[in-house]
Amino acid sequence: MAKVIFIQDILYEYFGVMYMSAYLKKHGHQCDVLIEYADKNWITKLIEHNPDVVAFSVLTGSFKWAVSKAAQIKKVMSKPIFFGGVHVFLNPDKTMKHQVIDAICTGEGEIPLKEVCDAIDRNESFDHIHGFWFRTPDGSIKKNPQAKLMDNLNLIEFADRSIYWKYKAIRNRTTLPLLGSRGCPYTCTYCFIPAAKKIFEGQGKFIRERSADNIIEEIRQCSELAPQKKLIHFVDDHFGNNRILYLKVFQSLSKINGGRLKWGGAIRVERFNKEEYVRELSKTNHALLGIAVECGDEDYRREVLKRGVKNEEIIQAAALARKYGMRFVTLNMVGLPGESFEQALKTLELNLLIKPEYANCYIYQPYPGTELQKYALEH
């Protein structure tokens, strides 16, 4: 059996890593993760593990860190180093300019990585496998075609949380992150989704959802293994888009862990603003909703951020949440490309009007490969 070790910087469960680990183990391979923050002697442990592949799943914020660690690994062991994740598949050519990287995954990694491990077991070359670009011995890049997207999410093993729960700091947290779907129907320019839709065009259905029963079963199993979990935090890119599905999930929480489990997540205003729906949501074990304001200037939000929601809809969502006793916070950005001081004040004023429990505010970052980053460069 082949062995893959993921290296990462922070104490957080990465769903891509957990799903790849579950898929590899299902097919007879080994997978684990080492977190630098918790494993100060991680490189010694890596050498002891002696993996067949060393992997990094990275976002933009951790990319430079990952490249530096890859260079450190190259000095002590001659194992192939693979990179994957959103930053990588949005910027493949720039990623492969770093000589310490031997291969990159250009999409979902479960099947491609499993095929690499199968080839390793057979002592065969794996540079032909779809879903990967490989650096060849002569230094050129072999760009294989995209791999198909995973079709039926109900057929995939549940995320392998054991590789993270070995860390006490993660296991003892009372929040359980959960992913019920992949993909998103919206096209917000600050998000990776518009670019991902183009990249994966023709590779299968982009938006896929697990069934309510499948999600509920994972929650039940996780609750049995970690009864200290109190909050299910949904991290879907389009959480709540399927009202019927998620309402069924929320209603089922009262039957798990003695009814002590609550739920939360950032929900789209467009999918929230229906009073009958909010009334039913309020009867479930809700904890905290996230409502995205992003920018208080309605024209800028529509024309530049490509979010068609109107201020009056945001105000309505806040009023409905308050009417039915549902606590909410807002998500806001400042420092947007071309944003004036007056436009930033509109964001503040809208928050003052709707009075969230807390107004989260982030300074915009032009993540490479996103539509808004291109807009920022052009302007």
mmCIF file of N, CA, C and O in Angstrom, residues 7-14 33-40 65 163-173 175 177 229:
data_model
loop_
_atom_site.group_PDB
_atom_site.id
_atom_site.type_symbol
_atom_site.label_atom_id
_atom_site.label_comp_id
_atom_site.label_asym_id
_atom_site.label_seq_id
_atom_site.Cartn_x
_atom_site.Cartn_y
_atom_site.Cartn_z
ATOM 1 N N ILE A 7 1.202 17.911 4.824
ATOM 2 C CA ILE A 7 1.825 18.853 5.743
ATOM 3 C C ILE A 7 1.014 20.143 5.708
ATOM 4 O O ILE A 7 0.677 20.640 4.631
ATOM 5 N N GLN A 8 0.691 20.695 6.882
ATOM 6 C CA GLN A 8 -0.017 21.974 6.894
ATOM 7 C C GLN A 8 0.429 22.814 8.082
ATOM 8 O O GLN A 8 1.114 22.322 8.993
ATOM 9 N N ASP A 9 0.013 24.080 8.071
ATOM 10 C CA ASP A 9 0.528 25.021 9.060
ATOM 11 C C ASP A 9 -0.392 25.252 10.247
ATOM 12 O O ASP A 9 0.073 25.536 11.336
ATOM 13 N N ILE A 10 -1.704 25.153 10.072
ATOM 14 C CA ILE A 10 -2.629 25.538 11.136
ATOM 15 C C ILE A 10 -3.445 24.366 11.656
ATOM 16 O O ILE A 10 -3.640 23.368 10.968
ATOM 17 N N LEU A 11 -3.934 24.523 12.889
ATOM 18 C CA LEU A 11 -4.748 23.494 13.531
ATOM 19 C C LEU A 11 -6.194 23.625 13.076
ATOM 20 O O LEU A 11 -7.049 24.179 13.782
ATOM 21 N N TYR A 12 -6.475 23.116 11.909
ATOM 22 C CA TYR A 12 -7.842 23.169 11.379
ATOM 23 C C TYR A 12 -8.051 21.990 10.440
ATOM 24 O O TYR A 12 -7.118 21.562 9.740
ATOM 25 N N GLU A 13 -9.278 21.467 10.433
ATOM 26 C CA GLU A 13 -9.598 20.329 9.575
ATOM 27 C C GLU A 13 -9.836 20.792 8.142
ATOM 28 O O GLU A 13 -10.777 21.547 7.883
ATOM 29 N N TYR A 14 -8.991 20.363 7.216
ATOM 30 C CA TYR A 14 -9.171 20.666 5.801
ATOM 31 C C TYR A 14 -10.027 19.555 5.180
ATOM 32 O O TYR A 14 -9.647 18.384 5.206
ATOM 33 N N VAL A 33 -1.698 13.332 8.383
ATOM 34 C CA VAL A 33 -1.366 14.743 8.292
ATOM 35 C C VAL A 33 -0.447 15.120 9.449
ATOM 36 O O VAL A 33 -0.587 14.595 10.565
ATOM 37 N N LEU A 34 0.507 16.001 9.183
ATOM 38 C CA LEU A 34 1.374 16.571 10.207
ATOM 39 C C LEU A 34 1.190 18.083 10.183
ATOM 40 O O LEU A 34 1.288 18.707 9.128
ATOM 41 N N ILE A 35 0.918 18.668 11.358
ATOM 42 C CA ILE A 35 0.665 20.096 11.456
ATOM 43 C C ILE A 35 1.828 20.761 12.172
ATOM 44 O O ILE A 35 2.107 20.457 13.345
ATOM 45 N N GLU A 36 2.517 21.650 11.482
ATOM 46 C CA GLU A 36 3.719 22.274 12.031
ATOM 47 C C GLU A 36 3.451 22.956 13.365
ATOM 48 O O GLU A 36 4.245 22.872 14.287
ATOM 49 N N TYR A 37 2.312 23.646 13.466
ATOM 50 C CA TYR A 37 2.003 24.391 14.683
ATOM 51 C C TYR A 37 1.981 23.483 15.914
ATOM 52 O O TYR A 37 2.370 23.893 17.001
ATOM 53 N N ALA A 38 1.513 22.257 15.726
ATOM 54 C CA ALA A 38 1.408 21.321 16.851
ATOM 55 C C ALA A 38 2.576 20.351 16.916
ATOM 56 O O ALA A 38 2.906 19.846 17.994
ATOM 57 N N ASP A 39 3.186 20.063 15.759
ATOM 58 C CA ASP A 39 4.311 19.118 15.688
ATOM 59 C C ASP A 39 5.600 19.894 15.422
ATOM 60 O O ASP A 39 6.013 20.059 14.264
ATOM 61 N N LYS A 40 6.235 20.355 16.492
ATOM 62 C CA LYS A 40 7.462 21.125 16.296
ATOM 63 C C LYS A 40 8.572 20.278 15.668
ATOM 64 O O LYS A 40 9.463 20.800 14.998
ATOM 65 N N TRP A 65 4.367 29.802 2.668
ATOM 66 C CA TRP A 65 4.804 28.920 3.759
ATOM 67 C C TRP A 65 5.023 27.508 3.222
ATOM 68 O O TRP A 65 6.039 26.870 3.525
ATOM 69 N N ILE A 163 -7.472 11.725 11.295
ATOM 70 C CA ILE A 163 -6.128 12.261 11.063
ATOM 71 C C ILE A 163 -5.941 13.619 11.734
ATOM 72 O O ILE A 163 -4.812 14.045 11.982
ATOM 73 N N TYR A 164 -7.051 14.305 12.046
ATOM 74 C CA TYR A 164 -6.985 15.579 12.752
ATOM 75 C C TYR A 164 -7.329 15.439 14.231
ATOM 76 O O TYR A 164 -6.803 16.185 15.068
ATOM 77 N N TRP A 165 -8.210 14.512 14.549
ATOM 78 C CA TRP A 165 -8.638 14.375 15.943
ATOM 79 C C TRP A 165 -7.557 13.745 16.816
ATOM 80 O O TRP A 165 -7.721 13.667 18.038
ATOM 81 N N LYS A 166 -6.460 13.309 16.223
ATOM 82 C CA LYS A 166 -5.341 12.866 17.053
ATOM 83 C C LYS A 166 -4.729 14.066 17.789
ATOM 84 O O LYS A 166 -4.016 13.892 18.787
ATOM 85 N N TYR A 167 -5.004 15.276 17.272
ATOM 86 C CA TYR A 167 -4.562 16.496 17.939
ATOM 87 C C TYR A 167 -5.627 16.923 18.952
ATOM 88 O O TYR A 167 -6.761 17.234 18.574
ATOM 89 N N LYS A 168 -5.265 16.933 20.207
ATOM 90 C CA LYS A 168 -6.210 17.218 21.275
ATOM 91 C C LYS A 168 -6.895 18.568 21.083
ATOM 92 O O LYS A 168 -8.095 18.715 21.355
ATOM 93 N N ALA A 169 -6.148 19.554 20.602
ATOM 94 C CA ALA A 169 -6.702 20.903 20.438
ATOM 95 C C ALA A 169 -7.855 20.919 19.437
ATOM 96 O O ALA A 169 -8.793 21.714 19.568
ATOM 97 N N ILE A 170 -7.792 20.052 18.427
ATOM 98 C CA ILE A 170 -8.874 19.972 17.434
ATOM 99 C C ILE A 170 -9.999 19.090 17.951
ATOM 100 O O ILE A 170 -11.178 19.438 17.863
ATOM 101 N N ARG A 171 -9.629 17.941 18.498
ATOM 102 C CA ARG A 171 -10.636 16.971 18.967
ATOM 103 C C ARG A 171 -11.530 17.581 20.045
ATOM 104 O O ARG A 171 -12.742 17.342 20.065
ATOM 105 N N ASN A 172 -10.968 18.386 20.930
ATOM 106 C CA ASN A 172 -11.722 18.909 22.065
ATOM 107 C C ASN A 172 -12.551 20.141 21.736
ATOM 108 O O ASN A 172 -13.293 20.629 22.594
ATOM 109 N N ARG A 173 -12.441 20.659 20.527
ATOM 110 C CA ARG A 173 -13.269 21.797 20.163
ATOM 111 C C ARG A 173 -14.739 21.397 20.186
ATOM 112 O O ARG A 173 -15.099 20.276 19.839
ATOM 113 N N THR A 175 -17.002 22.802 18.294
ATOM 114 C CA THR A 175 -17.581 23.017 16.972
ATOM 115 C C THR A 175 -17.171 21.911 16.009
ATOM 116 O O THR A 175 -15.994 21.540 15.942
ATOM 117 N N PRO A 177 -17.124 21.291 12.082
ATOM 118 C CA PRO A 177 -17.367 21.786 10.720
ATOM 119 C C PRO A 177 -17.915 20.673 9.847
ATOM 120 O O PRO A 177 -17.502 19.514 9.980
ATOM 121 N N LYS A 229 -18.946 17.743 21.039
ATOM 122 C CA LYS A 229 -19.323 18.679 19.987
ATOM 123 C C LYS A 229 -20.730 19.225 20.259
ATOM 124 O O LYS A 229 -21.655 18.467 20.520
#
